[in-house]
Coordinates of C-alpha atoms in Angstrom, one line a residue:
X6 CA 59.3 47.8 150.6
X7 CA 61.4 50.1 152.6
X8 CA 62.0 54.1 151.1
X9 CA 65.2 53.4 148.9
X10 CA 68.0 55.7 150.0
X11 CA 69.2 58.8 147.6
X12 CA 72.1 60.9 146.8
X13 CA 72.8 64.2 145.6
X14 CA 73.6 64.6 141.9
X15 CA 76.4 67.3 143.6
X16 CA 77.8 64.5 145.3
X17 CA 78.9 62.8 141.9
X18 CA 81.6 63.5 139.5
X19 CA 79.0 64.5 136.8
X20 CA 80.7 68.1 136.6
X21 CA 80.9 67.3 132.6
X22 CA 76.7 67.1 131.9
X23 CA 75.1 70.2 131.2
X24 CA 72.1 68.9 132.8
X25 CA 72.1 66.2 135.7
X26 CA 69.1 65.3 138.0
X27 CA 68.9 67.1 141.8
X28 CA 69.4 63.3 143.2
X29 CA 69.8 59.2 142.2
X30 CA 68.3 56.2 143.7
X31 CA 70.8 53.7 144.4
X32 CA 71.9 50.2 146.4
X33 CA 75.0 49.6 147.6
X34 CA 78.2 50.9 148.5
X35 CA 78.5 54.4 147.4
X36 CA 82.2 54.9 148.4
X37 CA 82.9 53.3 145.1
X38 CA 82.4 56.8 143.6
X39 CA 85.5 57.9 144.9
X40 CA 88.1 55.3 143.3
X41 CA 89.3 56.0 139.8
X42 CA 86.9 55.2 137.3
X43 CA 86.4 53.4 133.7
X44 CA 83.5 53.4 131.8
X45 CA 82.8 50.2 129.4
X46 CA 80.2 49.9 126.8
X47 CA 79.7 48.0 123.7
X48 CA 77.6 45.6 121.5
X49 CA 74.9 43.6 123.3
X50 CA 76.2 40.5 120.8
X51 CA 80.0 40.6 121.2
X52 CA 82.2 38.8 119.4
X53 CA 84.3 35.6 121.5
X54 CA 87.5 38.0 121.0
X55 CA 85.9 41.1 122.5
X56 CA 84.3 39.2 125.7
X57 CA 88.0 38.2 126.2
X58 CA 89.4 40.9 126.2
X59 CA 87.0 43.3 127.7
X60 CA 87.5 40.6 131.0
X61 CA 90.6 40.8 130.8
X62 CA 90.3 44.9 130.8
X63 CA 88.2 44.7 133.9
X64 CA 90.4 42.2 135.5
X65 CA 93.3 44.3 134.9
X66 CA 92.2 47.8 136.0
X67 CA 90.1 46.6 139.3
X68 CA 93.6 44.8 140.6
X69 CA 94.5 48.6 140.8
X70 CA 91.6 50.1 142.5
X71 CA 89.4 51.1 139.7
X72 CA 85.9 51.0 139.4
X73 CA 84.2 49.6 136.1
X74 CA 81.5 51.7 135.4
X75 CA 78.5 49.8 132.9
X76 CA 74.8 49.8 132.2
X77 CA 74.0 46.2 133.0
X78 CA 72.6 45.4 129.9
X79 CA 73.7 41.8 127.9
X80 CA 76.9 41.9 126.0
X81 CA 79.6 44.0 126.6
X82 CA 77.8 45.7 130.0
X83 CA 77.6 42.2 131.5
X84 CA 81.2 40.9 130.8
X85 CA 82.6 44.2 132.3
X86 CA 81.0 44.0 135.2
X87 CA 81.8 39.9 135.7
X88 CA 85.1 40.6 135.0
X89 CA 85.3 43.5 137.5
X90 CA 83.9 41.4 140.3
X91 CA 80.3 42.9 142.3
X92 CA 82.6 44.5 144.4
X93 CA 84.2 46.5 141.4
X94 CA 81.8 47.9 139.4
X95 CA 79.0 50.5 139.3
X96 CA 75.9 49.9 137.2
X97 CA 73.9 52.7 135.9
X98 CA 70.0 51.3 135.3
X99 CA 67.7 52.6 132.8
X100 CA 64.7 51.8 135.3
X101 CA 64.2 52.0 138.6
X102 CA 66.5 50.3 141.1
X103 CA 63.9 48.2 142.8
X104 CA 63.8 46.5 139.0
X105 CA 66.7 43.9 138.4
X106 CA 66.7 44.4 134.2
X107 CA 67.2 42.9 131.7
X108 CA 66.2 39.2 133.3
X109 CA 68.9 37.5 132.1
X110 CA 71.2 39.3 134.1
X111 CA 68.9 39.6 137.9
X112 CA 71.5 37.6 139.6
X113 CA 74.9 39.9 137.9
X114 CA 72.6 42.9 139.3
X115 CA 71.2 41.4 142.3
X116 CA 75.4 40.9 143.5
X117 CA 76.1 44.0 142.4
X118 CA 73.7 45.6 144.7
X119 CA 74.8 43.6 147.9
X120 CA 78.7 44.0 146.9
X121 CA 79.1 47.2 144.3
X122 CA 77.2 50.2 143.6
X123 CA 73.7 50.2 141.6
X124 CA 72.5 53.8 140.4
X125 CA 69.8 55.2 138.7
X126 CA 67.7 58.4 138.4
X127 CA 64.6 56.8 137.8
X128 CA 62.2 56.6 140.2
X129 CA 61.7 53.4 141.9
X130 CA 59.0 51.1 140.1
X131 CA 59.8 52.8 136.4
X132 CA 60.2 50.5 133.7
X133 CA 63.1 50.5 130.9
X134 CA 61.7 52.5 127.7
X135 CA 64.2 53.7 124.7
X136 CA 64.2 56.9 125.8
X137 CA 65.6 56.0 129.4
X138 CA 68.3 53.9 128.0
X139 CA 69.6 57.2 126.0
X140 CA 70.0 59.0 129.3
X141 CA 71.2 56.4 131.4
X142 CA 74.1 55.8 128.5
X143 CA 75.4 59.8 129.1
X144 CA 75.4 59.4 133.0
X145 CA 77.7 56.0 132.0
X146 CA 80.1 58.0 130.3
X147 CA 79.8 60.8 133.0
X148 CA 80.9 59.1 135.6
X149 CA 83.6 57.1 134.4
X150 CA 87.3 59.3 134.4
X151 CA 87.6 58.0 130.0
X152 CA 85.4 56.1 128.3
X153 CA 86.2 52.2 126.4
X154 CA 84.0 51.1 124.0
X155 CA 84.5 47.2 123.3
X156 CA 82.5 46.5 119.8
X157 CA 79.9 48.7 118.2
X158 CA 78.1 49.0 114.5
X159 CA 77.1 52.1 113.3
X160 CA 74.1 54.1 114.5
X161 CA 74.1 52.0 117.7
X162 CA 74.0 53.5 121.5
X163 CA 77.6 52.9 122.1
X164 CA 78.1 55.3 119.3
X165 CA 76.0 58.1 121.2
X166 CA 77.9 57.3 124.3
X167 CA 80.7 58.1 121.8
X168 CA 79.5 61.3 120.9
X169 CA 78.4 62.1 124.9
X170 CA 82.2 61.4 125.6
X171 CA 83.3 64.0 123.0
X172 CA 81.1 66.7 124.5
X173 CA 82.4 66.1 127.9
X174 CA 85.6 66.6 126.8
X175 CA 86.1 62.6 127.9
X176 CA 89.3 60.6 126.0
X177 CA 87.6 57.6 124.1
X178 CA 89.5 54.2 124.1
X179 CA 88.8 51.0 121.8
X180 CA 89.9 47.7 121.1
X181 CA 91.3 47.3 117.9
X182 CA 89.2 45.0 115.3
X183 CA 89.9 43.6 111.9
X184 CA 88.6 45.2 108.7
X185 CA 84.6 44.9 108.6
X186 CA 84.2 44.4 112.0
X187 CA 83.4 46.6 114.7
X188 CA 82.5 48.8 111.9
X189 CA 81.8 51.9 114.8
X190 CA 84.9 51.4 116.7
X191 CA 86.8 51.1 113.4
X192 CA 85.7 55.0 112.5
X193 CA 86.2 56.6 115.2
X194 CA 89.5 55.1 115.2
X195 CA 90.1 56.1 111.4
X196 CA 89.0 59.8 112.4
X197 CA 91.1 60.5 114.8
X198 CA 88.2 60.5 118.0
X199 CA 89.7 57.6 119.5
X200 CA 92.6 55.9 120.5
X201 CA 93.6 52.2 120.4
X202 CA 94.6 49.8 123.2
X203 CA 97.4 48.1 122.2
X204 CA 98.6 46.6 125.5
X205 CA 95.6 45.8 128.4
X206 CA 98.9 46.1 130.8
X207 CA 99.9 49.7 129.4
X208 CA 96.7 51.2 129.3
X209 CA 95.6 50.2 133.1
X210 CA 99.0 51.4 134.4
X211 CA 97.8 55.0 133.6
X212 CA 95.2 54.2 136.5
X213 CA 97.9 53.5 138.8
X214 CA 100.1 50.3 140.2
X215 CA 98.9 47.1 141.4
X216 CA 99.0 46.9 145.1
X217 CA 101.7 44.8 147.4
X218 CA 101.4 42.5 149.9
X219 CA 102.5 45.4 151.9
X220 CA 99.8 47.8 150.7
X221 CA 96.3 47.7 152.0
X222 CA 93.9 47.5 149.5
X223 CA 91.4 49.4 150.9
X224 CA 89.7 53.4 150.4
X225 CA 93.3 55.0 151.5
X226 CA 95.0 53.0 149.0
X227 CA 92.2 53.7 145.8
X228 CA 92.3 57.3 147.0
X229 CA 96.3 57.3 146.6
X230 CA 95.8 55.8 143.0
X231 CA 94.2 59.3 142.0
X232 CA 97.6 61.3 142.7
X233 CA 95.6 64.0 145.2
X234 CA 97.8 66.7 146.6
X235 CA 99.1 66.0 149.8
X236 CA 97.1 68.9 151.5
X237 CA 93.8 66.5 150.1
X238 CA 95.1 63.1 151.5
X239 CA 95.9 65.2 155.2
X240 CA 92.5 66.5 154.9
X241 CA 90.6 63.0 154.3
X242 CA 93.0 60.7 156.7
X243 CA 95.1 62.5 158.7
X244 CA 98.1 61.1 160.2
X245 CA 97.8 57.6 158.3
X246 CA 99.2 59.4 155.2
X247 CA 102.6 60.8 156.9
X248 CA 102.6 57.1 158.7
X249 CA 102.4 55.4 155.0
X250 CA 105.3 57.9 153.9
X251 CA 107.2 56.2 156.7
X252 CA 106.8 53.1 156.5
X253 CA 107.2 53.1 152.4
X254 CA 103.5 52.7 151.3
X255 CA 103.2 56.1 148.9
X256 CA 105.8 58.6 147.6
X257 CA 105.2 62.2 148.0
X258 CA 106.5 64.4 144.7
X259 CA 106.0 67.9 143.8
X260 CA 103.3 68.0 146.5
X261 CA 101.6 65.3 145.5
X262 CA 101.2 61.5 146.4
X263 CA 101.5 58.1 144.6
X264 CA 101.3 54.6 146.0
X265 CA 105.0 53.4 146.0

């Protein structure tokens, strides 16, 4: 097997962890690091309601540019990711990335690597232990710009990525559940660490707008979705962003730039 290529931890918008490895193992298309980004996690036994609408989340936020950011596992990790499309999503692996796991989901992984982005900072060959799922879950919620959290019990890992987001200073978002369900999500909501989304509309317009006909959907367009300073957008492309001012693409305001 041919030496699988690395990147630098600096390279990665993992500024929140207090500790982060020197470099990751990944396959795939590492530009996906520099859209916007959500991070999704939740029960590995959803309910029918939350696989809805967790697809419908990822559907929603990747018609704006932004990358879904899971763990691969069953459940919640593997309807984000379908309902991001390969292409959309980044998976974070609590092995090594020459190791499509869990089985049930080789083929999800297996297009994510030739379409989206698969990371992990395990060395190639290591198998999946307990311990390697806790660290893979904080490097979810690192990279991701807020955290959602589908479904989750009590004293289960989406509750430590919970608790990860909090240290990181990360908003947490979750979907709202009835009375004895969800019984995780439901606390966090009742103590104040957590918001609600309400409207899957509203809370992926925050991310930015859904692109034209006009619009290019492409790295100039998922950069403008970030609202960089213009001085940021002349440094990365140049002319193209005065030539997209002209002919309508973006809007320039207070010095920096939107997608119009």
């Amino acid at each position: 097997m041919a030496e699988l290529p690395i990147i630098e931890s600096s390279q990665l918008p993992l500024k929140h962890l207090k500790k982060v490895p020197d470099h990751f193992w990944y396959r795939g298309e590492i530009s996906l690091l520099d859209r916007p980004k959500v991070s999704i996690v939740g029960t590995r036994r959803p309910m029918r309601y939350t696989r809805e609408k967790i697809r419908e989340l990822a559907e929603t936020l990747t018609r704006r540019g932004v990358a879904v950011v899971s763990g691969a596992a069953m459940g919640v990790d593997a309807v984000a990711h379908t309902g991001a499309g390969p292409s959309n999503t980044i998976a974070v692996v609590a092995n090594g990335v020459d190791i499509r796991y869990p089985a049930i989901n080789a083929s999800l992984i297996e297009s994510i690597e030739k379409e989206g982005l698969v990371l992990s900072q395990f060395e190639p060959g290591t198998r999946a232990a307990a311990w390697s799922f806790v660290i893979r879950n904080e490097i979810v919620v690192g990279l991701g710009d807020v955290l959602v959290i589908g479904e989750a019990d009590e004293n289960s890992g989406s509750m430590r990525s919970a608790e990860y987001a909090l240290k990181q200073g990360k908003e947490i978002y979750v979907l709202p559940h009835r009375l004895g369900e969800s019984e995780g999500t439901n606390r966090l909501l009742k103590e104040g660490l957590a918001r609600p989304i309400y409207s899957i509309e509203a809370f992926a317009e925050r991310f930015g707008v859904v692109p034209t006909i006009e619009q290019a959907r492409d790295e100039f367009f998922y950069f403008c979705q970030k609202h960089p300073t213009l001085d940021q957008a002349v440094l990365q492309f140049g002319d193209r962003v005065f030539e997209a001012e002209l002919e309508g693409k973006i809007v320039v305001e207070n010095g920096r730039i939107r997608p119009a």
